[in-house]
GROMACS .gro file of N, CA, C and O in nm:
model
  532
    1UNK      N    1  -0.731   0.590   0.637
    1UNK     CA    2  -0.604   0.519   0.554
    1UNK      C    3  -0.624   0.421   0.466
    1UNK      O    4  -0.612   0.404   0.340
    2UNK      N    5  -0.735   0.347   0.468
    2UNK     CA    6  -0.751   0.262   0.363
    2UNK      C    7  -0.799   0.264   0.269
    2UNK      O    8  -0.784   0.274   0.163
    3UNK      N    9  -0.947   0.388   0.321
    3UNK     CA   10  -0.971   0.437   0.246
    3UNK      C   11  -0.897   0.557   0.130
    3UNK      O   12  -0.948   0.535  -0.005
    4UNK      N   13  -0.834   0.622   0.161
    4UNK     CA   14  -0.732   0.716   0.117
    4UNK      C   15  -0.635   0.598   0.002
    4UNK      O   16  -0.635   0.650  -0.134
    5UNK      N   17  -0.606   0.508   0.043
    5UNK     CA   18  -0.541   0.437  -0.004
    5UNK      C   19  -0.564   0.386  -0.179
    5UNK      O   20  -0.530   0.362  -0.260
    6UNK      N   21  -0.699   0.352  -0.106
    6UNK     CA   22  -0.808   0.254  -0.244
    6UNK      C   23  -0.854   0.370  -0.333
    6UNK      O   24  -0.822   0.388  -0.454
    7UNK      N   25  -0.817   0.485  -0.239
    7UNK     CA   26  -0.909   0.594  -0.346
    7UNK      C   27  -0.778   0.644  -0.483
    7UNK      O   28  -0.819   0.629  -0.584
    8UNK      N   29  -0.664   0.676  -0.380
    8UNK     CA   30  -0.591   0.721  -0.477
    8UNK      C   31  -0.504   0.587  -0.566
    8UNK      O   32  -0.345   0.626  -0.643
    9UNK      N   33  -0.479   0.435  -0.507
    9UNK     CA   34  -0.398   0.360  -0.601
    9UNK      C   35  -0.459   0.379  -0.734
    9UNK      O   36  -0.365   0.342  -0.772
   10UNK      N   37  -0.572   0.407  -0.799
   10UNK     CA   38  -0.568   0.426  -0.902
   10UNK      C   39  -0.462   0.585  -0.990
   10UNK      O   40  -0.487   0.565  -1.134
   11UNK      N   41  -0.466   0.668  -0.938
   11UNK     CA   42  -0.364   0.781  -0.943
   11UNK      C   43  -0.187   0.700  -1.038
   11UNK      O   44  -0.082   0.729  -0.939
   12UNK      N   45  -0.194   0.618  -1.120
   12UNK     CA   46  -0.058   0.571  -1.168
   12UNK      C   47   0.041   0.687  -1.230
   12UNK      O   48   0.167   0.664  -1.240
   13UNK      N   49  -0.007   0.800  -1.243
   13UNK     CA   50   0.091   0.914  -1.313
   13UNK      C   51   0.171   0.995  -1.200
   13UNK      O   52   0.290   1.031  -1.227
   14UNK      N   53   0.095   0.963  -1.050
   14UNK     CA   54   0.181   1.046  -0.959
   14UNK      C   55   0.281   0.923  -0.889
   14UNK      O   56   0.263   0.847  -0.934
   15UNK      N   57   0.410   1.002  -0.850
   15UNK     CA   58   0.448   0.901  -0.763
   15UNK      C   59   0.393   0.850  -0.634
   15UNK      O   60   0.346   0.880  -0.567
   16UNK      N   61   0.485   0.754  -0.620
   16UNK     CA   62   0.419   0.660  -0.429
   16UNK      C   63   0.464   0.765  -0.379
   16UNK      O   64   0.355   0.762  -0.250
   17UNK      N   65   0.549   0.831  -0.368
   17UNK     CA   66   0.545   0.998  -0.229
   17UNK      C   67   0.469   1.078  -0.217
   17UNK      O   68   0.358   1.102  -0.151
   18UNK      N   69   0.379   1.086  -0.363
   18UNK     CA   70   0.253   1.213  -0.408
   18UNK      C   71   0.135   1.126  -0.335
   18UNK      O   72   0.075   1.188  -0.337
   19UNK      N   73   0.166   1.009  -0.405
   19UNK     CA   74   0.012   0.965  -0.333
   19UNK      C   75   0.000   0.953  -0.206
   19UNK      O   76  -0.126   0.942  -0.152
   20UNK      N   77   0.072   0.894  -0.191
   20UNK     CA   78   0.064   0.867  -0.017
   20UNK      C   79   0.062   1.028   0.064
   20UNK      O   80   0.024   1.007   0.127
   21UNK      N   81   0.078   1.121   0.006
   21UNK     CA   82   0.097   1.281   0.051
   21UNK      C   83  -0.085   1.280   0.047
   21UNK      O   84  -0.109   1.363   0.081
   22UNK      N   85  -0.110   1.270  -0.048
   22UNK     CA   86  -0.218   1.319  -0.125
   22UNK      C   87  -0.352   1.230  -0.010
   22UNK      O   88  -0.432   1.299   0.038
   23UNK      N   89  -0.288   1.122   0.003
   23UNK     CA   90  -0.355   1.008   0.065
   23UNK      C   91  -0.401   1.101   0.216
   23UNK      O   92  -0.467   1.096   0.313
   24UNK      N   93  -0.314   1.139   0.278
   24UNK     CA   94  -0.241   1.193   0.464
   24UNK      C   95  -0.300   1.333   0.404
   24UNK      O   96  -0.394   1.331   0.547
   25UNK      N   97  -0.310   1.407   0.299
   25UNK     CA   98  -0.380   1.526   0.371
   25UNK      C   99  -0.513   1.498   0.311
   25UNK      O  100  -0.617   1.573   0.409
   26UNK      N  101  -0.555   1.411   0.226
   26UNK     CA  102  -0.727   1.353   0.274
   26UNK      C  103  -0.767   1.319   0.369
   26UNK      O  104  -0.856   1.370   0.425
   27UNK      N  105  -0.678   1.225   0.424
   27UNK     CA  106  -0.761   1.187   0.607
   27UNK      C  107  -0.726   1.296   0.668
   27UNK      O  108  -0.841   1.308   0.776
   28UNK      N  109  -0.687   1.351   0.655
   28UNK     CA  110  -0.593   1.502   0.780
   28UNK      C  111  -0.774   1.562   0.763
   28UNK      O  112  -0.811   1.599   0.875
   29UNK      N  113  -0.801   1.616   0.608
   29UNK     CA  114  -0.843   1.688   0.608
   29UNK      C  115  -1.002   1.663   0.633
   29UNK      O  116  -1.073   1.686   0.738
   30UNK      N  117  -1.039   1.512   0.599
   30UNK     CA  118  -1.185   1.488   0.571
   30UNK      C  119  -1.209   1.451   0.718
   30UNK      O  120  -1.336   1.404   0.745
   31UNK      N  121  -1.145   1.372   0.811
   31UNK     CA  122  -1.138   1.346   0.976
   31UNK      C  123  -1.140   1.402   1.042
   31UNK      O  124  -1.154   1.410   1.141
   32UNK      N  125  -1.085   1.539   1.009
   32UNK     CA  126  -1.025   1.611   1.127
   32UNK      C  127  -0.940   1.547   1.209
   32UNK      O  128  -0.971   1.589   1.294
   33UNK      N  129  -0.807   1.486   1.214
   33UNK     CA  130  -0.758   1.448   1.255
   33UNK      C  131  -0.659   1.558   1.399
   33UNK      O  132  -0.638   1.654   1.306
   34UNK      N  133  -0.658   1.509   1.480
   34UNK     CA  134  -0.633   1.607   1.598
   34UNK      C  135  -0.454   1.610   1.548
   34UNK      O  136  -0.389   1.471   1.490
   35UNK      N  137  -0.383   1.626   1.687
   35UNK     CA  138  -0.187   1.613   1.616
   35UNK      C  139  -0.177   1.527   1.635
   35UNK      O  140  -0.062   1.453   1.609
   36UNK      N  141  -0.198   1.454   1.778
   36UNK     CA  142  -0.109   1.320   1.794
   36UNK      C  143  -0.204   1.170   1.661
   36UNK      O  144  -0.069   1.124   1.583
   37UNK      N  145  -0.305   1.205   1.612
   37UNK     CA  146  -0.332   1.156   1.482
   37UNK      C  147  -0.235   1.157   1.391
   37UNK      O  148  -0.209   1.090   1.316
   38UNK      N  149  -0.222   1.346   1.337
   38UNK     CA  150  -0.165   1.334   1.196
   38UNK      C  151   0.031   1.310   1.270
   38UNK      O  152   0.047   1.281   1.179
   39UNK      N  153   0.052   1.336   1.393
   39UNK     CA  154   0.199   1.240   1.382
   39UNK      C  155   0.189   1.089   1.367
   39UNK      O  156   0.322   1.038   1.241
   40UNK      N  157   0.109   1.060   1.372
   40UNK     CA  158   0.048   0.880   1.350
   40UNK      C  159   0.097   0.902   1.200
   40UNK      O  160   0.132   0.761   1.151
   41UNK      N  161   0.004   0.936   1.173
   41UNK     CA  162  -0.034   0.938   0.988
   41UNK      C  163   0.090   0.977   0.923
   41UNK      O  164   0.159   0.937   0.801
   42UNK      N  165   0.224   1.061   1.015
   42UNK     CA  166   0.343   1.115   0.950
   42UNK      C  167   0.427   1.013   0.930
   42UNK      O  168   0.509   0.997   0.831
   43UNK      N  169   0.417   0.925   1.011
   43UNK     CA  170   0.505   0.805   1.082
   43UNK      C  171   0.441   0.729   0.975
   43UNK      O  172   0.543   0.632   0.893
   44UNK      N  173   0.390   0.639   0.953
   44UNK     CA  174   0.316   0.572   0.882
   44UNK      C  175   0.335   0.603   0.725
   44UNK      O  176   0.418   0.518   0.636
   45UNK      N  177   0.316   0.773   0.722
   45UNK     CA  178   0.338   0.717   0.602
   45UNK      C  179   0.531   0.708   0.512
   45UNK      O  180   0.581   0.689   0.440
   46UNK      N  181   0.606   0.802   0.646
   46UNK     CA  182   0.753   0.786   0.610
   46UNK      C  183   0.789   0.654   0.583
   46UNK      O  184   0.874   0.613   0.479
   47UNK      N  185   0.735   0.536   0.657
   47UNK     CA  186   0.763   0.373   0.703
   47UNK      C  187   0.720   0.338   0.557
   47UNK      O  188   0.791   0.235   0.509
   48UNK      N  189   0.578   0.395   0.503
   48UNK     CA  190   0.554   0.305   0.365
   48UNK      C  191   0.631   0.371   0.243
   48UNK      O  192   0.654   0.242   0.154
   49UNK      N  193   0.689   0.497   0.231
   49UNK     CA  194   0.778   0.534   0.148
   49UNK      C  195   0.868   0.395   0.139
   49UNK      O  196   0.934   0.413   0.016
   50UNK      N  197   0.936   0.439   0.250
   50UNK     CA  198   1.056   0.356   0.300
   50UNK      C  199   1.038   0.199   0.195
   50UNK      O  200   1.114   0.132   0.165
   51UNK      N  201   0.936   0.146   0.252
   51UNK     CA  202   0.889   0.007   0.264
   51UNK      C  203   0.899  -0.025   0.105
   51UNK      O  204   0.968  -0.069   0.013
   52UNK      N  205   0.788   0.111   0.035
   52UNK     CA  206   0.799   0.096  -0.126
   52UNK      C  207   0.907   0.045  -0.182
   52UNK      O  208   0.923  -0.004  -0.270
   53UNK      N  209   0.950   0.192  -0.177
   53UNK     CA  210   1.147   0.231  -0.214
   53UNK      C  211   1.216   0.100  -0.217
   53UNK      O  212   1.276  -0.023  -0.335
   54UNK      N  213   1.179  -0.032  -0.085
   54UNK     CA  214   1.257  -0.160  -0.088
   54UNK      C  215   1.217  -0.241  -0.171
   54UNK      O  216   1.247  -0.358  -0.254
   55UNK      N  217   1.052  -0.280  -0.223
   55UNK     CA  218   1.008  -0.344  -0.309
   55UNK      C  219   1.022  -0.308  -0.447
   55UNK      O  220   1.010  -0.384  -0.509
   56UNK      N  221   1.021  -0.180  -0.501
   56UNK     CA  222   1.057  -0.128  -0.576
   56UNK      C  223   1.205  -0.198  -0.635
   56UNK      O  224   1.272  -0.191  -0.712
   57UNK      N  225   1.269  -0.158  -0.516
   57UNK     CA  226   1.416  -0.234  -0.593
   57UNK      C  227   1.431  -0.338  -0.575
   57UNK      O  228   1.485  -0.364  -0.679
   58UNK      N  229   1.317  -0.442  -0.516
   58UNK     CA  230   1.392  -0.597  -0.530
   58UNK      C  231   1.273  -0.602  -0.674
   58UNK      O  232   1.250  -0.739  -0.722
   59UNK      N  233   1.175  -0.549  -0.699
   59UNK     CA  234   1.113  -0.531  -0.807
   59UNK      C  235   1.194  -0.582  -0.968
   59UNK      O  236   1.227  -0.655  -1.005
   60UNK      N  237   1.247  -0.461  -0.943
   60UNK     CA  238   1.394  -0.493  -1.085
   60UNK      C  239   1.458  -0.601  -1.063
   60UNK      O  240   1.499  -0.673  -1.192
   61UNK      N  241   1.524  -0.646  -0.934
   61UNK     CA  242   1.604  -0.767  -0.963
   61UNK      C  243   1.497  -0.853  -1.012
   61UNK      O  244   1.595  -0.943  -1.048
   62UNK      N  245   1.397  -0.914  -0.984
   62UNK     CA  246   1.286  -1.002  -1.009
   62UNK      C  247   1.283  -1.025  -1.143
   62UNK      O  248   1.334  -1.085  -1.204
   63UNK      N  249   1.304  -0.872  -1.193
   63UNK     CA  250   1.275  -0.919  -1.362
   63UNK      C  251   1.446  -0.937  -1.416
   63UNK      O  252   1.413  -0.994  -1.536
   64UNK      N  253   1.511  -0.859  -1.348
   64UNK     CA  254   1.628  -0.878  -1.428
   64UNK      C  255   1.651  -1.082  -1.403
   64UNK      O  256   1.717  -1.090  -1.508
   65UNK      N  257   1.624  -1.108  -1.303
   65UNK     CA  258   1.630  -1.266  -1.326
   65UNK      C  259   1.524  -1.352  -1.409
   65UNK      O  260   1.626  -1.446  -1.500
   66UNK      N  261   1.390  -1.292  -1.411
   66UNK     CA  262   1.350  -1.366  -1.529
   66UNK      C  263   1.418  -1.362  -1.676
   66UNK      O  264   1.423  -1.457  -1.754
   67UNK      N  265   1.458  -1.248  -1.657
   67UNK     CA  266   1.472  -1.169  -1.818
   67UNK      C  267   1.644  -1.279  -1.869
   67UNK      O  268   1.669  -1.344  -1.911
   68UNK      N  269   1.668  -1.298  -1.723
   68UNK     CA  270   1.849  -1.401  -1.751
   68UNK      C  271   1.824  -1.544  -1.770
   68UNK      O  272   1.865  -1.587  -1.858
   69UNK      N  273   1.732  -1.555  -1.710
   69UNK     CA  274   1.653  -1.704  -1.742
   69UNK      C  275   1.591  -1.735  -1.845
   69UNK      O  276   1.649  -1.882  -1.911
   70UNK      N  277   1.512  -1.668  -1.911
   70UNK     CA  278   1.500  -1.667  -2.054
   70UNK      C  279   1.592  -1.615  -2.159
   70UNK      O  280   1.569  -1.741  -2.296
   71UNK      N  281   1.678  -1.565  -2.125
   71UNK     CA  282   1.831  -1.539  -2.269
   71UNK      C  283   1.887  -1.695  -2.237
   71UNK      O  284   1.943  -1.785  -2.328
   72UNK      N  285   1.894  -1.785  -2.068
   72UNK     CA  286   1.954  -1.878  -2.058
   72UNK      C  287   1.917  -1.997  -2.188
   72UNK      O  288   1.795  -2.028  -2.230
   73UNK      N  289   2.024  -2.085  -2.220
   73UNK     CA  290   1.975  -2.196  -2.311
   73UNK      C  291   1.879  -2.299  -2.270
   73UNK      O  292   1.819  -2.352  -2.298
   74UNK      N  293   1.874  -2.319  -2.060
   74UNK     CA  294   1.838  -2.390  -2.037
   74UNK      C  295   1.775  -2.295  -1.921
   74UNK      O  296   1.811  -2.203  -1.887
   75UNK      N  297   1.682  -2.301  -1.844
   75UNK     CA  298   1.581  -2.215  -1.758
   75UNK      C  299   1.592  -2.320  -1.658
   75UNK      O  300   1.463  -2.429  -1.570
   76UNK      N  301   1.666  -2.192  -1.531
   76UNK     CA  302   1.634  -2.257  -1.389
   76UNK      C  303   1.543  -2.234  -1.332
   76UNK      O  304   1.526  -2.123  -1.283
   77UNK      N  305   1.423  -2.328  -1.315
   77UNK     CA  306   1.331  -2.294  -1.249
   77UNK      C  307   1.305  -2.262  -1.080
   77UNK      O  308   1.258  -2.213  -1.045
   78UNK      N  309   1.433  -2.337  -1.027
   78UNK     CA  310   1.443  -2.308  -0.850
   78UNK      C  311   1.491  -2.157  -0.834
   78UNK      O  312   1.477  -2.142  -0.733
   79UNK      N  313   1.564  -2.119  -0.911
   79UNK     CA  314   1.597  -1.988  -0.927
   79UNK      C  315   1.498  -1.865  -0.949
   79UNK      O  316   1.495  -1.789  -0.815
   80UNK      N  317   1.404  -1.906  -1.030
   80UNK     CA  318   1.277  -1.785  -1.031
   80UNK      C  319   1.171  -1.872  -0.933
   80UNK      O  320   1.134  -1.731  -0.883
   81UNK      N  321   1.135  -1.948  -0.861
   81UNK     CA  322   1.090  -1.999  -0.828
   81UNK      C  323   1.164  -1.934  -0.687
   81UNK      O  324   1.072  -1.878  -0.558
   82UNK      N  325   1.269  -1.915  -0.627
   82UNK     CA  326   1.343  -1.870  -0.513
   82UNK      C  327   1.275  -1.743  -0.524
   82UNK      O  328   1.259  -1.648  -0.408
   83UNK      N  329   1.316  -1.652  -0.674
   83UNK     CA  330   1.294  -1.504  -0.655
   83UNK      C  331   1.149  -1.462  -0.604
   83UNK      O  332   1.109  -1.358  -0.544
   84UNK      N  333   1.057  -1.565  -0.669
   84UNK     CA  334   0.944  -1.565  -0.635
   84UNK      C  335   0.899  -1.552  -0.509
   84UNK      O  336   0.804  -1.453  -0.397
   85UNK      N  337   0.923  -1.623  -0.405
   85UNK     CA  338   0.907  -1.652  -0.346
   85UNK      C  339   0.970  -1.537  -0.212
   85UNK      O  340   0.903  -1.531  -0.142
   86UNK      N  341   1.084  -1.524  -0.303
   86UNK     CA  342   1.154  -1.395  -0.185
   86UNK      C  343   1.072  -1.327  -0.235
   86UNK      O  344   1.021  -1.176  -0.110
   87UNK      N  345   0.945  -1.226  -0.330
   87UNK     CA  346   0.911  -1.170  -0.345
   87UNK      C  347   0.748  -1.138  -0.265
   87UNK      O  348   0.722  -1.050  -0.224
   88UNK      N  349   0.710  -1.262  -0.270
   88UNK     CA  350   0.585  -1.269  -0.192
   88UNK      C  351   0.646  -1.251  -0.082
   88UNK      O  352   0.545  -1.265   0.083
   89UNK      N  353   0.735  -1.326   0.003
   89UNK     CA  354   0.776  -1.272   0.152
   89UNK      C  355   0.756  -1.152   0.208
   89UNK      O  356   0.718  -1.109   0.270
   90UNK      N  357   0.859  -1.045   0.048
   90UNK     CA  358   0.798  -0.919   0.080
   90UNK      C  359   0.711  -0.826   0.061
   90UNK      O  360   0.680  -0.767   0.195
   91UNK      N  361   0.592  -0.905   0.048
   91UNK     CA  362   0.474  -0.840   0.012
   91UNK      C  363   0.414  -0.889   0.145
   91UNK      O  364   0.334  -0.793   0.167
   92UNK      N  365   0.427  -1.013   0.207
   92UNK     CA  366   0.351  -1.063   0.302
   92UNK      C  367   0.442  -0.957   0.432
   92UNK      O  368   0.313  -0.948   0.538
   93UNK      N  369   0.545  -0.932   0.452
   93UNK     CA  370   0.568  -0.824   0.497
   93UNK      C  371   0.505  -0.692   0.489
   93UNK      O  372   0.500  -0.621   0.619
   94UNK      N  373   0.504  -0.651   0.357
   94UNK     CA  374   0.458  -0.522   0.353
   94UNK      C  375   0.252  -0.549   0.374
   94UNK      O  376   0.248  -0.450   0.446
   95UNK      N  377   0.213  -0.651   0.416
   95UNK     CA  378   0.069  -0.675   0.451
   95UNK      C  379   0.107  -0.652   0.567
   95UNK      O  380  -0.004  -0.582   0.660
   96UNK      N  381   0.139  -0.734   0.666
   96UNK     CA  382   0.154  -0.732   0.788
   96UNK      C  383   0.180  -0.556   0.887
   96UNK      O  384   0.140  -0.568   0.931
   97UNK      N  385   0.278  -0.493   0.796
   97UNK     CA  386   0.316  -0.420   0.841
   97UNK      C  387   0.183  -0.316   0.825
   97UNK      O  388   0.121  -0.258   0.889
   98UNK      N  389   0.091  -0.321   0.668
   98UNK     CA  390   0.012  -0.231   0.713
   98UNK      C  391  -0.126  -0.249   0.784
   98UNK      O  392  -0.130  -0.138   0.839
   99UNK      N  393  -0.175  -0.370   0.845
   99UNK     CA  394  -0.247  -0.424   0.904
   99UNK      C  395  -0.229  -0.339   1.035
   99UNK      O  396  -0.284  -0.324   1.062
  100UNK      N  397  -0.089  -0.378   1.039
  100UNK     CA  398  -0.040  -0.372   1.219
  100UNK      C  399  -0.054  -0.192   1.246
  100UNK      O  400  -0.132  -0.127   1.331
  101UNK      N  401   0.000  -0.132   1.128
  101UNK     CA  402  -0.050  -0.012   1.187
  101UNK      C  403  -0.191   0.076   1.126
  101UNK      O  404  -0.247   0.144   1.151
  102UNK      N  405  -0.248   0.027   1.073
  102UNK     CA  406  -0.399   0.039   1.046
  102UNK      C  407  -0.454   0.036   1.155
  102UNK      O  408  -0.538   0.116   1.226
  103UNK      N  409  -0.434  -0.052   1.236
  103UNK     CA  410  -0.514  -0.092   1.390
  103UNK      C  411  -0.469  -0.019   1.446
  103UNK      O  412  -0.546   0.020   1.532
  104UNK      N  413  -0.377   0.017   1.472
  104UNK     CA  414  -0.334   0.084   1.555
  104UNK      C  415  -0.346   0.259   1.535
  104UNK      O  416  -0.405   0.320   1.585
  105UNK      N  417  -0.374   0.321   1.393
  105UNK     CA  418  -0.418   0.452   1.359
  105UNK      C  419  -0.563   0.422   1.444
  105UNK      O  420  -0.672   0.492   1.421
  106UNK      N  421  -0.650   0.335   1.336
  106UNK     CA  422  -0.767   0.271   1.363
  106UNK      C  423  -0.806   0.326   1.566
  106UNK      O  424  -0.922   0.390   1.559
  107UNK      N  425  -0.719   0.265   1.588
  107UNK     CA  426  -0.740   0.285   1.777
  107UNK      C  427  -0.786   0.423   1.806
  107UNK      O  428  -0.753   0.457   1.934
  108UNK      N  429  -0.701   0.517   1.738
  108UNK     CA  430  -0.710   0.633   1.764
  108UNK      C  431  -0.822   0.753   1.698
  108UNK      O  432  -0.815   0.861   1.765
  109UNK      N  433  -0.855   0.663   1.668
  109UNK     CA  434  -1.012   0.749   1.552
  109UNK      C  435  -1.133   0.763   1.630
  109UNK      O  436  -1.149   0.613   1.766
  110UNK      N  437  -1.194   0.845   1.697
  110UNK     CA  438  -1.315   0.843   1.720
  110UNK      C  439  -1.457   0.750   1.651
  110UNK      O  440  -1.385   0.752   1.549
  111UNK      N  441  -1.563   0.782   1.731
  111UNK     CA  442  -1.658   0.742   1.640
  111UNK      C  443  -1.729   0.816   1.539
  111UNK      O  444  -1.763   0.736   1.441
  112UNK      N  445  -1.669   0.978   1.522
  112UNK     CA  446  -1.753   0.963   1.414
  112UNK      C  447  -1.662   0.977   1.325
  112UNK      O  448  -1.636   0.965   1.183
  113UNK      N  449  -1.532   0.983   1.351
  113UNK     CA  450  -1.408   0.991   1.242
  113UNK      C  451  -1.425   0.838   1.209
  113UNK      O  452  -1.417   0.840   1.064
  114UNK      N  453  -1.430   0.745   1.278
  114UNK     CA  454  -1.483   0.633   1.212
  114UNK      C  455  -1.595   0.599   1.117
  114UNK      O  456  -1.599   0.540   0.992
  115UNK      N  457  -1.737   0.683   1.119
  115UNK     CA  458  -1.809   0.712   1.065
  115UNK      C  459  -1.786   0.743   0.947
  115UNK      O  460  -1.827   0.703   0.841
  116UNK      N  461  -1.717   0.878   0.957
  116UNK     CA  462  -1.669   0.922   0.795
  116UNK      C  463  -1.616   0.840   0.730
  116UNK      O  464  -1.637   0.832   0.575
  117UNK      N  465  -1.507   0.767   0.800
  117UNK     CA  466  -1.453   0.695   0.717
  117UNK      C  467  -1.535   0.562   0.634
  117UNK      O  468  -1.516   0.574   0.553
  118UNK      N  469  -1.617   0.494   0.681
  118UNK     CA  470  -1.721   0.403   0.685
  118UNK      C  471  -1.733   0.499   0.549
  118UNK      O  472  -1.770   0.393   0.453
  119UNK      N  473  -1.852   0.564   0.562
  119UNK     CA  474  -1.906   0.612   0.465
  119UNK      C  475  -1.822   0.676   0.332
  119UNK      O  476  -1.852   0.611   0.223
  120UNK      N  477  -1.700   0.699   0.350
  120UNK     CA  478  -1.628   0.744   0.233
  120UNK      C  479  -1.566   0.590   0.184
  120UNK      O  480  -1.610   0.574   0.016
  121UNK      N  481  -1.585   0.459   0.214
  121UNK     CA  482  -1.559   0.317   0.230
  121UNK      C  483  -1.691   0.297   0.149
  121UNK      O  484  -1.647   0.275  -0.042
  122UNK      N  485  -1.775   0.310   0.172
  122UNK     CA  486  -1.915   0.288   0.112
  122UNK      C  487  -1.933   0.364  -0.046
  122UNK      O  488  -1.968   0.259  -0.161
  123UNK      N  489  -1.826   0.484  -0.049
  123UNK     CA  490  -1.918   0.532  -0.142
  123UNK      C  491  -1.774   0.518  -0.219
  123UNK      O  492  -1.846   0.500  -0.368
  124UNK      N  493  -1.656   0.471  -0.192
  124UNK     CA  494  -1.571   0.431  -0.239
  124UNK      C  495  -1.621   0.311  -0.360
  124UNK      O  496  -1.587   0.233  -0.449
  125UNK      N  497  -1.631   0.234  -0.256
  125UNK     CA  498  -1.725   0.045  -0.323
  125UNK      C  499  -1.841   0.093  -0.415
  125UNK      O  500  -1.798  -0.037  -0.525
  126UNK      N  501  -1.926   0.170  -0.419
  126UNK     CA  502  -2.021   0.225  -0.489
  126UNK      C  503  -1.981   0.282  -0.656
  126UNK      O  504  -1.926   0.150  -0.744
  127UNK      N  505  -1.849   0.324  -0.635
  127UNK     CA  506  -1.765   0.355  -0.700
  127UNK      C  507  -1.694   0.266  -0.804
  127UNK      O  508  -1.719   0.267  -0.922
  128UNK      N  509  -1.623   0.207  -0.749
  128UNK     CA  510  -1.561   0.070  -0.790
  128UNK      C  511  -1.651  -0.055  -0.825
  128UNK      O  512  -1.589  -0.144  -0.886
  129UNK      N  513  -1.799  -0.052  -0.850
  129UNK     CA  514  -1.851  -0.124  -0.836
  129UNK      C  515  -1.791  -0.255  -0.783
  129UNK      O  516  -1.845  -0.363  -0.844
  130UNK      N  517  -1.764  -0.268  -0.679
  130UNK     CA  518  -1.777  -0.363  -0.570
  130UNK      C  519  -1.815  -0.397  -0.479
  130UNK      O  520  -1.854  -0.446  -0.360
  131UNK      N  521  -2.009  -0.313  -0.501
  131UNK     CA  522  -2.119  -0.341  -0.411
  131UNK      C  523  -2.157  -0.468  -0.353
  131UNK      O  524  -2.165  -0.547  -0.489
  132UNK      N  525  -2.175  -0.552  -0.244
  132UNK     CA  526  -2.226  -0.628  -0.270
  132UNK      C  527  -2.408  -0.651  -0.342
  132UNK      O  528  -2.457  -0.522  -0.321
  133UNK      N  529  -2.388  -0.831  -0.381
  133UNK     CA  530  -2.526  -0.760  -0.468
  133UNK      C  531  -2.585  -0.894  -0.416
  133UNK      O  532  -2.593  -0.936  -0.250
   0.00000   0.00000   0.00000
């Protein structure tokens, strides 16, 4: 899940739905997921898409607040801080969701599947030049 997310996060031209579908297909194929694991991944995929849509809608609202405040004669710092705090809370919620679901998914993986995932993550680290020095 993690490697797929990182791997496809650079595909900015694809919609979030297409990116998450690519990730799910990649993990299913590369890790030879069983039916239970595939079902869990499908559930995670649906939840992620729903949460992403909520975040996207709120991003527009936050931008509208910034634009409105810049247009105003006076800049309401508290309104902007509140909008940023709301965005931060939403991001924290997404992190909590992701880490929790990743842990649940991880617990279903066999040792071989984990080894394959680690190998892909190590390849990804080399590809993106953030290998340990």
